[in-house]
Coordinates of C-alpha atoms and ligand atoms in Angstrom, one line a residue:
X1 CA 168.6 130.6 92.1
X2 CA 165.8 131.5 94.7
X3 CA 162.8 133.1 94.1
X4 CA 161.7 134.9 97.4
X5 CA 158.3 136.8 98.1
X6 CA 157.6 139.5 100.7
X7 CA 154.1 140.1 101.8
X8 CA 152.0 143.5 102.7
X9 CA 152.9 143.7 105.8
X10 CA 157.0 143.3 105.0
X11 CA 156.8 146.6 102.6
X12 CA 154.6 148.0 104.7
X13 CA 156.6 150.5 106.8
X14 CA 160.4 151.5 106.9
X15 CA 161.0 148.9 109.9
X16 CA 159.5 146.4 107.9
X17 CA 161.8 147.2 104.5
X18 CA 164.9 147.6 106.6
X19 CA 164.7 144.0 107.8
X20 CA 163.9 142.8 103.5
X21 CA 166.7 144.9 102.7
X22 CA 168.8 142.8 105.8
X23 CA 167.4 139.4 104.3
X24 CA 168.1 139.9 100.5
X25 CA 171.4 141.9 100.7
X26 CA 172.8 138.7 102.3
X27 CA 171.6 136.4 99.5
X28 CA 175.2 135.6 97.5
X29 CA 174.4 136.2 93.5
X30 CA 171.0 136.5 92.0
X31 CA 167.5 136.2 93.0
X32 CA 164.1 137.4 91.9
X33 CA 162.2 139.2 94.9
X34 CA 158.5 139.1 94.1
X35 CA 156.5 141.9 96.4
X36 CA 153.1 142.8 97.6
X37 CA 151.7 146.4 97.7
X38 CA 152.5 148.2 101.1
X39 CA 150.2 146.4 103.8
X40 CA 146.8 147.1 103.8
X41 CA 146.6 149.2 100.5
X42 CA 145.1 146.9 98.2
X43 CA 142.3 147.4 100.3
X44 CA 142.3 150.8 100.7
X45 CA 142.7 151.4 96.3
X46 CA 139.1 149.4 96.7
X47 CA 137.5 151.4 99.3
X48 CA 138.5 154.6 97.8
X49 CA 137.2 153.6 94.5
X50 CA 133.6 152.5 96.0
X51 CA 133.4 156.1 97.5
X52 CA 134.5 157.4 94.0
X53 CA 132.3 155.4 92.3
X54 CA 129.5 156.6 95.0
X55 CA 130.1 159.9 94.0
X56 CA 131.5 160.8 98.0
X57 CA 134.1 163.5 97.7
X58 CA 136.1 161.7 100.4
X59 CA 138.4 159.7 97.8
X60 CA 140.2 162.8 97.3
X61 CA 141.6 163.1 101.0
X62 CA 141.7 159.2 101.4
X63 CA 143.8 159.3 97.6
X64 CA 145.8 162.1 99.2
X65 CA 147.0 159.9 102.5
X66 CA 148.1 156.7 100.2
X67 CA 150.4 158.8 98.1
X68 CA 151.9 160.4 101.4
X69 CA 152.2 157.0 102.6
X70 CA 154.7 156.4 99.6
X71 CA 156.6 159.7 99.5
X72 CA 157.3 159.0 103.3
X73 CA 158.7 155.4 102.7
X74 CA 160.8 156.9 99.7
X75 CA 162.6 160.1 101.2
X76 CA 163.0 158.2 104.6
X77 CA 164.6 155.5 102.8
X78 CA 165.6 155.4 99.4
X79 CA 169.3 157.1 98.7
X80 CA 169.7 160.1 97.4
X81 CA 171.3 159.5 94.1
X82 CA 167.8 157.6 93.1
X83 CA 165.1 159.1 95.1
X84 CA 164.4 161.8 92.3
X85 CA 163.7 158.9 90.0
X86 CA 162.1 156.9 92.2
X87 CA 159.6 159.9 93.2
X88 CA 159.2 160.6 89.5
X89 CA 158.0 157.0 88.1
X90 CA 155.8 157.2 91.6
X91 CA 154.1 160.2 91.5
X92 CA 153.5 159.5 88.0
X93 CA 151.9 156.3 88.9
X94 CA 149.3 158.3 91.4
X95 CA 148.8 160.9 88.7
X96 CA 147.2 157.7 86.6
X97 CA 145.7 156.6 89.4
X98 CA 143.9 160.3 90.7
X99 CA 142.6 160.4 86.6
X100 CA 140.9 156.8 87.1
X101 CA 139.6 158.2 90.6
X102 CA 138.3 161.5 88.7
X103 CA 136.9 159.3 86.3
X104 CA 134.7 157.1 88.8
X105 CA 133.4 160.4 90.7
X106 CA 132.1 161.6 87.6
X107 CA 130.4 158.4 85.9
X108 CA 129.3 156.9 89.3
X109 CA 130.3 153.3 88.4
X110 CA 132.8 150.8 88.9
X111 CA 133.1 148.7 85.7
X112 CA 135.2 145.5 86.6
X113 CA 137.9 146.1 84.3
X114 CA 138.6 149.9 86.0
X115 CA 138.8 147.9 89.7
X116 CA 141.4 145.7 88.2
X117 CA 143.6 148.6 87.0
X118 CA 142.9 150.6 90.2
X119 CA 144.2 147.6 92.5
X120 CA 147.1 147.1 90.2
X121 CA 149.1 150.5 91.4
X122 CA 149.8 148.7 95.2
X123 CA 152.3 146.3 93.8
X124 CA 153.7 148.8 90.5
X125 CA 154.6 151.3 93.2
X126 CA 155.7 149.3 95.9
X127 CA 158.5 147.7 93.5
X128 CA 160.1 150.7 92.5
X129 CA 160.4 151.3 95.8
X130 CA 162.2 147.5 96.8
X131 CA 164.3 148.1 93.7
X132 CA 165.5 151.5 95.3
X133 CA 166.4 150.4 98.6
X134 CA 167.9 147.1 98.0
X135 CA 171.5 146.8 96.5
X136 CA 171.2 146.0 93.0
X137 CA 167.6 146.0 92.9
X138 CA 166.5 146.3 89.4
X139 CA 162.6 146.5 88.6
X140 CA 161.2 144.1 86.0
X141 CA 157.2 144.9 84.7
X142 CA 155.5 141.5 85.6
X143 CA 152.5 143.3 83.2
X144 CA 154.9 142.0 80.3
X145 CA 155.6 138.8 81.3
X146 CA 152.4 137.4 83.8
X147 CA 149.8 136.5 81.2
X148 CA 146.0 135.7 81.6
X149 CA 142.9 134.9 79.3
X150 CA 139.6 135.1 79.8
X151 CA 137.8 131.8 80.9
X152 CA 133.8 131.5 82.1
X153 CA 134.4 135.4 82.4
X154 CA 137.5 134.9 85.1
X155 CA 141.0 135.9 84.2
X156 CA 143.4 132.5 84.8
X157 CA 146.9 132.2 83.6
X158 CA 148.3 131.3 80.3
X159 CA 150.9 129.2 81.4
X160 CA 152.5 128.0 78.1
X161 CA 153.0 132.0 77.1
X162 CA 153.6 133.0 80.6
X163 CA 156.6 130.9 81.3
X164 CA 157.8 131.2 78.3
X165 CA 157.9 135.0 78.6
X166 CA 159.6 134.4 82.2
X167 CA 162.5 132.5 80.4
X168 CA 163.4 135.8 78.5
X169 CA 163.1 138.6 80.9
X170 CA 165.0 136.6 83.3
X171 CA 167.4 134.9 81.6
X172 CA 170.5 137.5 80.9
X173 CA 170.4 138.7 84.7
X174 CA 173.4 141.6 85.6
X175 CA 176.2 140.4 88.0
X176 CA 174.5 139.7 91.5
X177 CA 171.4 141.2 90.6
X178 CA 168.1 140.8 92.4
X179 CA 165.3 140.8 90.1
X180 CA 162.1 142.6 91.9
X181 CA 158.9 141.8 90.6
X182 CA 155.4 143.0 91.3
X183 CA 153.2 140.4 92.6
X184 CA 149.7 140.2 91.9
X185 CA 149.3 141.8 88.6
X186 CA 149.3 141.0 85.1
X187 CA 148.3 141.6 81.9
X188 CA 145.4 139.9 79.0
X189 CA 147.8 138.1 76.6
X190 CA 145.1 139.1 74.0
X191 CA 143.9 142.6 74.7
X192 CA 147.0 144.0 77.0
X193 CA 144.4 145.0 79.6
X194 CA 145.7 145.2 83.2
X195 CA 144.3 141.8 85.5
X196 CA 145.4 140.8 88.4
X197 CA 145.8 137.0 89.8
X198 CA 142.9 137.2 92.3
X199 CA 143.7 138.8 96.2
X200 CA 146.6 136.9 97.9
X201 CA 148.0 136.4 94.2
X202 CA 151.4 137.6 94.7
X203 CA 152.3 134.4 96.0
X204 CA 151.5 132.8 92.9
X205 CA 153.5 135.0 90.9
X206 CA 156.1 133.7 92.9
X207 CA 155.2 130.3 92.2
X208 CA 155.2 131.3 88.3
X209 CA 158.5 132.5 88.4
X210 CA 160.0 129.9 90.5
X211 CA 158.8 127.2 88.2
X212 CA 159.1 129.1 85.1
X213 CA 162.9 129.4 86.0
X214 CA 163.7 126.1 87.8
X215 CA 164.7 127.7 90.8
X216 CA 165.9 125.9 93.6
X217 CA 163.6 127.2 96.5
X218 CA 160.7 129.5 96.8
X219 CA 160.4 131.4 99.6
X220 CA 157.0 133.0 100.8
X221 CA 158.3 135.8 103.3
X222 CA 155.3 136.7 105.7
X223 CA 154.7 137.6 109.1
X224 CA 154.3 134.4 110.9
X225 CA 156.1 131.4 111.6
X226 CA 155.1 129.6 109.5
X227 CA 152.2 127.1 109.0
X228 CA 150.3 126.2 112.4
X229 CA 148.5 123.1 114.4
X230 CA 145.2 125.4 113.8
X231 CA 144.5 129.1 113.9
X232 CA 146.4 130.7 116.5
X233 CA 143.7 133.5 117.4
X234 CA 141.1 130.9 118.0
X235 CA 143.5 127.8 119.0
X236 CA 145.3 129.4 122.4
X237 CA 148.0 126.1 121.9
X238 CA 148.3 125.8 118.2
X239 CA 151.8 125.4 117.1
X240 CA 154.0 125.2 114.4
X241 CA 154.2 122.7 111.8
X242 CA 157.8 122.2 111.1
X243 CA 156.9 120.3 107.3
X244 CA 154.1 119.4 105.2
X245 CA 154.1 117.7 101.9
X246 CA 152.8 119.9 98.6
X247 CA 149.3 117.4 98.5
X248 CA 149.3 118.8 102.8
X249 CA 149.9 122.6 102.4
X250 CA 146.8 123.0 99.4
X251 CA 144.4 121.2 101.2
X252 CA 145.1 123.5 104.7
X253 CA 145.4 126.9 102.5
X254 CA 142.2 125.7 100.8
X255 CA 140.1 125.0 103.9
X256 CA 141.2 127.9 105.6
X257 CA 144.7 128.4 106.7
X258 CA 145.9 131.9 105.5
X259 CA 149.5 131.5 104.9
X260 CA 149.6 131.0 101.5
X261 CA 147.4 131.6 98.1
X262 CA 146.4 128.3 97.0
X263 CA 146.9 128.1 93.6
X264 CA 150.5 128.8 94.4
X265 CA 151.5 125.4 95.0
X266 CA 150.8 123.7 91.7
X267 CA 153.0 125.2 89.7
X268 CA 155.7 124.2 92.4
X269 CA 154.4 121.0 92.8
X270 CA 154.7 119.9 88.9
X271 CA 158.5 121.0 89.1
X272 CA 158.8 119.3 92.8
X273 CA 160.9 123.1 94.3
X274 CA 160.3 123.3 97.6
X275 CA 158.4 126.1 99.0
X276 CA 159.9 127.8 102.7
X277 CA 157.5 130.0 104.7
X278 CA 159.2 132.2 106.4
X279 CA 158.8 135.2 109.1
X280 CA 160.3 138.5 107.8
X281 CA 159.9 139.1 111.4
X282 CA 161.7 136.3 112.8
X283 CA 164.4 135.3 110.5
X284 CA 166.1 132.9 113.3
X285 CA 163.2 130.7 113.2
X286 CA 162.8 127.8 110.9
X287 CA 159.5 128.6 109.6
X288 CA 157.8 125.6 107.6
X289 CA 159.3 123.7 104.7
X290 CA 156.9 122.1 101.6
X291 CA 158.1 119.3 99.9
X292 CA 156.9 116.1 97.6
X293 CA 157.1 113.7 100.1
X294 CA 156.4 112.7 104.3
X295 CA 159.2 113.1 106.5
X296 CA 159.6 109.7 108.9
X297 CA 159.4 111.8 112.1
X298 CA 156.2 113.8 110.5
X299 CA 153.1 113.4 113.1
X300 CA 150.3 111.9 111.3
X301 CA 148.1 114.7 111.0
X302 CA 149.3 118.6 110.1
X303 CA 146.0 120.4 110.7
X304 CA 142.9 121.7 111.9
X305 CA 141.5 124.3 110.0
X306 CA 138.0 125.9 109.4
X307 CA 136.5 127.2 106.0
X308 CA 133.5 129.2 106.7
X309 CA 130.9 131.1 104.0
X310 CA 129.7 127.6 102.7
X311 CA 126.4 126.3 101.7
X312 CA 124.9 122.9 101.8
X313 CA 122.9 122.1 99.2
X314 CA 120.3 119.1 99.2
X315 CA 118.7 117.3 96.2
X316 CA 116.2 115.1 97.4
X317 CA 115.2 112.2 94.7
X318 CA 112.2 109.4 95.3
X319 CA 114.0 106.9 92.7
X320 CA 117.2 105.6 93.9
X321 CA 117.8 104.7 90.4
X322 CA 118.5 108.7 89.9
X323 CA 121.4 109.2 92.6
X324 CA 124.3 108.6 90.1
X325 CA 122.3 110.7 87.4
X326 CA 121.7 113.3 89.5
X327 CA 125.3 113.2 90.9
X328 CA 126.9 113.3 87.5
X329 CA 124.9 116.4 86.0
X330 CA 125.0 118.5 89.7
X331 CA 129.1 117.8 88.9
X332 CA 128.9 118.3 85.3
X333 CA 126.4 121.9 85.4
X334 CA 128.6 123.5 88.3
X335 CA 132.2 123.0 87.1
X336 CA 131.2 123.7 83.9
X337 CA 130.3 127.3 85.2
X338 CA 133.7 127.2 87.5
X339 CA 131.8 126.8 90.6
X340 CA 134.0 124.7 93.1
X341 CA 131.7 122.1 94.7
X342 CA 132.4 119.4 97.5
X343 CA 130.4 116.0 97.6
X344 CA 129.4 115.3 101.3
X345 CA 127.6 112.4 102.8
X346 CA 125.3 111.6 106.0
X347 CA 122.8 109.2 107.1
X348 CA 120.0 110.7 104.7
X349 CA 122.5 110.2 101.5
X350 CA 120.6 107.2 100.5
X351 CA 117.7 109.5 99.3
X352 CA 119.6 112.7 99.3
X353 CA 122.5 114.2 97.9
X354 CA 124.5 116.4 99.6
X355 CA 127.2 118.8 98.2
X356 CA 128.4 122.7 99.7
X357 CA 129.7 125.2 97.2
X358 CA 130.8 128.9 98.5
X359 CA 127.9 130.5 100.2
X360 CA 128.1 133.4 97.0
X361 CA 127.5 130.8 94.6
X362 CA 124.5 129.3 96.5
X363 CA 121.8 131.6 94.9
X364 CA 122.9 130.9 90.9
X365 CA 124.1 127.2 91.7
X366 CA 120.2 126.5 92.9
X367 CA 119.2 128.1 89.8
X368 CA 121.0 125.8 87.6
X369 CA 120.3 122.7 88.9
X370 CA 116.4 123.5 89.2
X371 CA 116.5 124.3 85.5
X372 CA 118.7 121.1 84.8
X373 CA 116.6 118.8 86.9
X374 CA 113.3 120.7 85.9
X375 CA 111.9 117.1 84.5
X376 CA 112.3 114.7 87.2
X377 CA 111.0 117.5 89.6
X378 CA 108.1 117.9 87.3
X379 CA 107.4 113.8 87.7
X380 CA 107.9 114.3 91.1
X381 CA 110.8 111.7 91.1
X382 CA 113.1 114.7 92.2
X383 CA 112.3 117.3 95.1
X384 CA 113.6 121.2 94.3
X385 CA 117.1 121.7 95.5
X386 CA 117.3 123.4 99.1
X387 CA 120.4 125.2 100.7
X388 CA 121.4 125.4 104.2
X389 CA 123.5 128.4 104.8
X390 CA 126.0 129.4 107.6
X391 CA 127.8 126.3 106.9
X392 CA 131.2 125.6 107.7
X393 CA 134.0 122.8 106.8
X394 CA 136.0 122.1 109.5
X395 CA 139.0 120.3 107.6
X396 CA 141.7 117.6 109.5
X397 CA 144.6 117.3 107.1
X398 CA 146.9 114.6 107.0
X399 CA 148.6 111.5 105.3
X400 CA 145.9 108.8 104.8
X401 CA 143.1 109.7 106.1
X402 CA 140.7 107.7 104.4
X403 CA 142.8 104.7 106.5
X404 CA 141.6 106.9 109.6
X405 CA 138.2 105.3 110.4
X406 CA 138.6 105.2 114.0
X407 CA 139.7 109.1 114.0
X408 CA 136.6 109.6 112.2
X409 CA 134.5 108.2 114.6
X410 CA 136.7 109.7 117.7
X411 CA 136.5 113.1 116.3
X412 CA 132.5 112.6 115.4
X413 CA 131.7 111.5 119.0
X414 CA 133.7 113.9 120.7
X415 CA 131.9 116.7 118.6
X416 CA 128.6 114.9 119.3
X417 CA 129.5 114.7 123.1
X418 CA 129.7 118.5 123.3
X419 CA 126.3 119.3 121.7
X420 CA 128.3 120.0 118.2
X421 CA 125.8 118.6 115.4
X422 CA 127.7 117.2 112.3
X423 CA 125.4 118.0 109.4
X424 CA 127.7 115.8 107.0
X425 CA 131.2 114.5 107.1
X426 CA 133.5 114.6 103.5
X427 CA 137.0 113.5 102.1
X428 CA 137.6 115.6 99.3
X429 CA 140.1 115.1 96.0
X430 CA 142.5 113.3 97.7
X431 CA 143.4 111.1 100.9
X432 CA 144.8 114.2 102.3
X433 CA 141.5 115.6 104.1
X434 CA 138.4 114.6 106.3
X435 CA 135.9 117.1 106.5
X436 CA 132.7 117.9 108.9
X437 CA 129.9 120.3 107.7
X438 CA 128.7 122.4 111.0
X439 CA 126.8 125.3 111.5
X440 CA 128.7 128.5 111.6
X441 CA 128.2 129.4 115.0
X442 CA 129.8 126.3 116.1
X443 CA 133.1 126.0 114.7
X444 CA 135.4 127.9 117.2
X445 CA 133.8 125.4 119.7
X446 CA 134.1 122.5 117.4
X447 CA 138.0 123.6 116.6
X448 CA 139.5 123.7 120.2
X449 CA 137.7 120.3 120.9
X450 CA 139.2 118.7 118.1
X451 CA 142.4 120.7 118.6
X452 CA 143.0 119.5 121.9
X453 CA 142.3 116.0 120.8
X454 CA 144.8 115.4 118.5
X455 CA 147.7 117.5 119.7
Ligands
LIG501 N1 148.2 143.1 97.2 C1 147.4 142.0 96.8 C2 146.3 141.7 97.9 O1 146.3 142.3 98.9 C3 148.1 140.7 96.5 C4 149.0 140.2 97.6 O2 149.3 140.8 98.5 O3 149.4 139.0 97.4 O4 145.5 140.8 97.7
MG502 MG1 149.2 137.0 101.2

């Protein structure tokens, strides 16, 4: 069986539904559709929640247009023997929805836990929808079956209950069925609360399902062709990259490329089912397949990419006895607090140490490590942490890189040539990725150049 996701922007208007009606009808037997909320709502459920919250009257008018939104999808498209459902179970929806709203304006606050339910109506209505228009299209609750807990005060999944919970709803599926399944949201195993898989998370729930059930593919429906060279609006050549191998795909998505969530591709990757991305768009075109292992004909590298919104952060020490102290606790104090962090070297590392974490962890990661290291910096053996910020990664991603020296120094030079100043260079996790800390301003620049150098 196939597991198949559609994005935002493939539910997000009745051209775009026609053609995901045109792709699933033709699948023979089951499937499990997993879908986004219409294009660009997500979004909007925030924004008009802020202005609730800020006590601005304009939620009402704004709550107004979503519903519409809905109601116009539904009696343009769904048939008339289900449309009075499908408008009931809808409009209910909204009704919750305008009571959460109500319930913002008057209190004037957004506690976390009302955001979460507020985003999740995007993806519960949008899927009674699918499951009207497409031919036996039946609506399962992912709220019942897509479990979290709470860890360091995020909401991650608990996978043992989770696929376990997958197994049942989806194992006694009606003749030629397809399953559709809200993306994104789910539900506190413990408490029953509505949370949500963080924003891109439909993929994941995808990824859930497909390994959950064994399936033989999962396909991410989106609208582009699939995974590029570099990023097309800043990369005029960029092209398509026909495959990449699982270790390939999470190091792009994680320094940068779009395409897909992240997080998707571990559950995937421990089952070894390929991943398709695919345009909803484009159908004909052969979009990009993920699997284990390097194709023979596979160019070296897949990638350029760019992360942006990082911070470098410097720990100067006098002792050179410290480093690996100092390295150990920076690594132990962050994760512990689930901060993601990067080691990074230059030509100072011998008295310095150099890591970037997300530019909105900058402030609190500081904090910690001035507490942790408060008594070397009080012997002076330790100088007080200092970030850089408007810090970016640019990532090259391909097989072996750490055998790469000479691309390393190719790509430095060339950077160097053009008045681009490496701050640090990186390979992270695996042998997958070299990375090179720049300023901000410079990484369009610093993109093309090395762009055009590989490719
Ligand atoms: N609707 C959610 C978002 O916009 C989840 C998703 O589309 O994957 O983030
Ligand atoms: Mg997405």
């Amino acid at each position: 069986m196939k597991v198949l996701k559609f994005g935002g922007t493939s539910v997000g208007s009745v051209e775009s539904l026609t053609q995901v009606k045109k792709i699933v009808e033709t699948i023979p037997g089951n499937a499990v559709i997993v879908v986004s909320a219409l294009g660009g709502l997500t979004d909007k459920l925030i924004a008009t929640a802020k202005l609730a919250a800020a006590g601005n009257a304009v939620w009402k008018p704004e709550f107004e247009s979503m519903k519409q939104r809905h109601l116009h999808i539904i009696n343009t498209m769904v048939p008339l023997t289900l449309r009075d459902n499908v408008i009931s179970e809808v409009c209910t929806l909204f009704s919750q929805l305008q009571r959460i709203y109500e319930g913002l304006y008057l209190i004037k606050a957004l506690p976390e836990k009302i955001l979460d339910e507020t985003v999740s109506f995007g993806e519960r209505c949008s899927s009674w929808i699918v499951a009207a228009i497409i031919k036996n299209g039946i609506r399962h609750d992912s709220l019942k079956f897509i479990k979290t807990e709470k860890w360091y005060g995020k909401n991650v999944v608990e996978g043992k209950i989770t696929s376990h919970l997958i197994a049942q709803e989806f194992n006694n599926l009606q003749e030629n069925e397809k399953a559709i399944v809200p993306g994104f949201i789910s539900s506190d195993y413990k408490t029953g609360e509505i949370t949500n898989l963080g924003r891109g998370g439909s993929d994941f729930t995808g990824a859930l399902i497909a390994a959950a059930l064994g399936a033989e593919t999962l396909e991410i429906w989106t609208d582009v062709d699939g995974f590029m060279t570099s990023d097309p609006r800043i990369v005029k050549n960029a092209r398509i990259t026909p495959h990449l191998t699982f270790s390939e795909s999470m190091e792009l998505c994680s320094f940068g490329a779009k395409v897909i969530y992240p997080p998707t591709i571990f559950p995937v990757f421990h089952k070894n089912i390929p991943i398709k991305i695919l345009n909803t768009f484009n159908p004909e075109a052969p979009g990009t397949l993920i699997t284990d292992v390097s194709f023979p004909d596979d160019p070296p590298i897949k990638g350029v990419t760019a992360l942006n919104d990082l911070s470098l952060i410097k720990i100067r020490f006098l002792d050179p006895l410290l480093k690996e102290s100092i390295l150990i606790r920076t690594f132990k104090i962050l994760s512990e607090n689930a901060y993601k962090i990067i080691p990074v070297s230059n030509s100072d590392s011998d008295d310095e140490l150099h890591f970037v974490v997300n530019a909105s962890d900058s402030a609190l990661s500081l904090k910690m490590l001035n507490t942790e290291f408060a008594p070397e910096i009080g012997q002076g053996l330790t100088e007080n942490p200092v970030a850089e910020s408007n810090v970016s990664a640019l990532a090259l991603v391909g097989n072996e890189m750490k055998e790469r020296y000479n691309l390393l120094s190719r790509v430095l030079y060339s950077l160097q040539r053009k008045g681009i100043t490496v701050k640090a260079v990186g390979s992270p996790t695996s042998n997958t990725t070299l990375l090179f800390i720049l300023d901000e301003r410079q990484v369009k620049d610093a993109l093309n150049l090395t762009h055009s150098l590989l490719y």
